[in-house]
Protein backbone atom coordinates (compact mmCIF):
# COMPACT_ATOMS: atom_id res chain seq x y z
CA UNK A 1 0.66 -1.33 -12.63
CA UNK A 2 3.19 -1.94 -9.87
CA UNK A 3 5.37 0.64 -8.15
CA UNK A 4 8.20 2.16 -10.20
CA UNK A 5 10.98 4.59 -9.34
CA UNK A 6 10.64 7.92 -11.13
CA UNK A 7 11.63 11.52 -11.11
CA UNK A 8 8.69 13.62 -9.97
CA UNK A 9 7.32 16.05 -12.52
CA UNK A 10 7.55 19.69 -11.55
CA UNK A 11 3.75 19.82 -11.60
CA UNK A 12 3.39 16.92 -9.17
CA UNK A 13 6.13 18.29 -6.91
CA UNK A 14 4.18 21.51 -6.64
CA UNK A 15 0.77 19.80 -6.38
CA UNK A 16 1.88 17.68 -3.41
CA UNK A 17 4.15 20.38 -1.93
CA UNK A 18 7.15 18.02 -1.85
CA UNK A 19 9.65 20.79 -1.05
CA UNK A 20 7.86 21.53 2.22
CA UNK A 21 7.34 17.84 3.03
CA UNK A 22 11.10 17.30 2.68
CA UNK A 23 11.94 20.39 4.72
CA UNK A 24 9.52 19.40 7.46
CA UNK A 25 11.20 16.05 8.15
CA UNK A 26 14.78 16.24 6.90
CA UNK A 27 16.99 17.97 9.43
CA UNK A 28 20.32 16.54 8.30
CA UNK A 29 21.23 18.86 5.48
CA UNK A 30 22.41 22.44 5.56
CA UNK A 31 20.34 23.29 2.49
CA UNK A 32 16.57 23.12 2.23
CA UNK A 33 14.50 22.31 -0.81
CA UNK A 34 14.34 23.50 -3.53
CA UNK A 35 17.99 24.69 -3.32
CA UNK A 36 19.21 21.18 -2.47
CA UNK A 37 17.89 19.84 -5.79
CA UNK A 38 20.66 21.78 -7.55
CA UNK A 39 23.21 19.37 -6.03
CA UNK A 40 21.75 16.33 -7.83
CA UNK A 41 22.50 15.36 -11.44
CA UNK A 42 18.79 15.63 -12.19
CA UNK A 43 17.28 18.64 -10.42
CA UNK A 44 13.98 16.95 -9.55
CA UNK A 45 12.51 15.10 -6.58
CA UNK A 46 12.27 11.33 -6.76
CA UNK A 47 9.55 8.98 -5.63
CA UNK A 48 8.27 5.46 -6.02
CA UNK A 49 4.86 5.63 -7.65
CA UNK A 50 1.99 3.32 -8.60
CA UNK A 51 0.07 5.46 -11.07
CA UNK A 52 -2.75 2.97 -11.52
CA UNK A 53 -3.70 3.11 -7.84
CA UNK A 54 -2.54 6.73 -7.39
CA UNK A 55 -0.15 5.75 -4.56
CA UNK A 56 3.32 7.12 -4.04
CA UNK A 57 6.19 6.88 -1.55
CA UNK A 58 8.45 9.86 -0.87
CA UNK A 59 11.63 9.59 1.19
CA UNK A 60 12.23 12.69 3.32
CA UNK A 61 15.64 11.44 4.46
CA UNK A 62 17.21 10.82 7.84
CA UNK A 63 16.06 12.53 11.00
CA UNK A 64 18.45 14.29 13.34
CA UNK A 65 19.68 12.75 16.61
CA UNK A 66 20.13 15.43 19.26
CA UNK A 67 21.24 12.85 21.85
CA UNK A 68 24.34 11.61 20.02
CA UNK A 69 27.44 10.31 21.77
CA UNK A 70 29.44 13.28 20.49
CA UNK A 71 27.03 15.72 22.10
CA UNK A 72 26.38 17.33 18.72
CA UNK A 73 23.33 16.89 16.52
CA UNK A 74 23.98 14.07 14.04
CA UNK A 75 21.93 12.12 11.52
CA UNK A 76 20.07 9.29 13.21
CA UNK A 77 19.31 5.85 11.82
CA UNK A 78 15.65 6.88 11.46
CA UNK A 79 14.21 7.87 8.09
CA UNK A 80 10.94 9.64 7.35
CA UNK A 81 8.80 8.31 4.50
CA UNK A 82 5.48 9.69 3.26
CA UNK A 83 3.10 7.14 1.75
CA UNK A 84 0.28 8.76 -0.20
CA UNK A 85 -2.77 6.48 -0.35
CA UNK A 86 -6.38 7.36 -1.20
CA UNK A 87 -5.58 11.07 -1.16
CA UNK A 88 -4.02 11.00 2.32
CA UNK A 89 -0.46 11.10 3.63
CA UNK A 90 0.71 8.46 6.08
CA UNK A 91 3.98 9.39 7.79
CA UNK A 92 6.26 6.47 8.59
CA UNK A 93 9.39 6.76 10.70
CA UNK A 94 11.56 3.71 10.06
CA UNK A 95 14.79 2.75 11.81
CA UNK A 96 17.46 1.67 9.32
CA UNK A 97 19.75 -1.17 10.48
CA UNK A 98 22.72 -2.41 8.45
CA UNK A 99 23.04 -6.17 8.09
CA UNK A 100 25.73 -8.58 6.90
CA UNK A 101 26.57 -8.12 3.23
CA UNK A 102 26.79 -11.05 0.83
CA UNK A 103 28.43 -11.41 -2.58
CA UNK A 104 25.02 -11.19 -4.23
CA UNK A 105 23.73 -8.36 -2.01
CA UNK A 106 26.55 -6.10 -0.78
CA UNK A 107 23.90 -3.63 0.44
CA UNK A 108 21.78 -5.40 3.03
CA UNK A 109 19.67 -3.66 5.65
CA UNK A 110 16.43 -3.94 7.56
CA UNK A 111 13.73 -1.49 8.51
CA UNK A 112 12.01 -1.40 11.87
CA UNK A 113 8.75 0.52 12.29
CA UNK A 114 9.20 3.34 14.83
CA UNK A 115 5.94 5.17 14.18
CA UNK A 116 3.07 5.48 11.74
CA UNK A 117 0.60 8.34 11.61
CA UNK A 118 -2.25 7.86 11.08
CA UNK A 119 -2.14 4.16 11.87
CA UNK A 120 -5.09 3.36 9.57
CA UNK A 121 -7.49 4.99 7.16
CA UNK A 122 -11.30 4.78 7.23
CA UNK A 123 -11.31 2.22 4.41
CA UNK A 124 -7.85 0.68 4.87
CA UNK A 125 -6.37 -1.25 7.78
CA UNK A 126 -2.95 -0.82 9.34
CA UNK A 127 -1.89 -4.18 7.88
CA UNK A 128 -2.94 -3.13 4.37
CA UNK A 129 -0.98 0.11 4.65
CA UNK A 130 2.11 -1.76 5.88
CA UNK A 131 1.80 -4.16 2.93
CA UNK A 132 1.68 -1.23 0.49
CA UNK A 133 4.68 0.35 2.24
CA UNK A 134 6.69 -2.87 1.89
CA UNK A 135 5.75 -3.13 -1.81
CA UNK A 136 7.02 0.39 -2.44
CA UNK A 137 10.19 0.02 -0.35
CA UNK A 138 11.10 -3.18 -2.18
CA UNK A 139 11.14 -1.15 -5.39
CA UNK A 140 12.62 2.08 -3.95
CA UNK A 141 15.39 0.06 -2.26
CA UNK A 142 18.57 2.06 -1.68
CA UNK A 143 17.68 5.44 -3.20
CA UNK A 144 15.09 5.06 -5.94
CA UNK A 145 15.89 6.18 -9.45
CA UNK A 146 19.04 8.00 -8.29
CA UNK A 147 20.72 4.68 -7.42
CA UNK A 148 19.69 2.04 -9.96
CA UNK A 149 23.06 0.27 -9.86
CA UNK A 150 23.04 0.12 -6.05
CA UNK A 151 19.38 -0.95 -6.00
CA UNK A 152 20.25 -4.06 -8.02
CA UNK A 153 22.68 -5.04 -5.23
CA UNK A 154 20.30 -4.25 -2.34
CA UNK A 155 18.37 -6.63 -0.13
CA UNK A 156 15.84 -5.19 2.33
CA UNK A 157 14.25 -7.01 5.24
CA UNK A 158 11.42 -5.80 7.43
CA UNK A 159 11.03 -6.14 11.19
CA UNK A 160 7.32 -5.34 11.05
């Protein structure tokens, strides 16, 4: 079964401690999880999951830039993603770069790999993990299940 965008069950959100994962990496919102979930139409976390392989991708949002031109902390172009593979979390920091829109794909951007930790697993190479990440991101696209209409108009490229 390939990756699909889904709302995370309350049981899985608790099992994988998604509130604390989000709060650990997302510094751009005033509210923390779980309070922030109340601002979405569906009050659940989202992820991109491959249930057959027991893999999932969770977007923790944009990181903060403390060195902004304004001198104030601002959201950066770097996003934190957690890829869960073989029972382990791999943390990816990806730089998000907007690209030229087209009629077919008005949302067009690329991701550049900033960091990856750990960079491999005992039974899986770095290249294999990056391939799985790309598979999931190509399904997650713009914002997973919360943005199905936008996802259909999104083209993602990878600089890794």
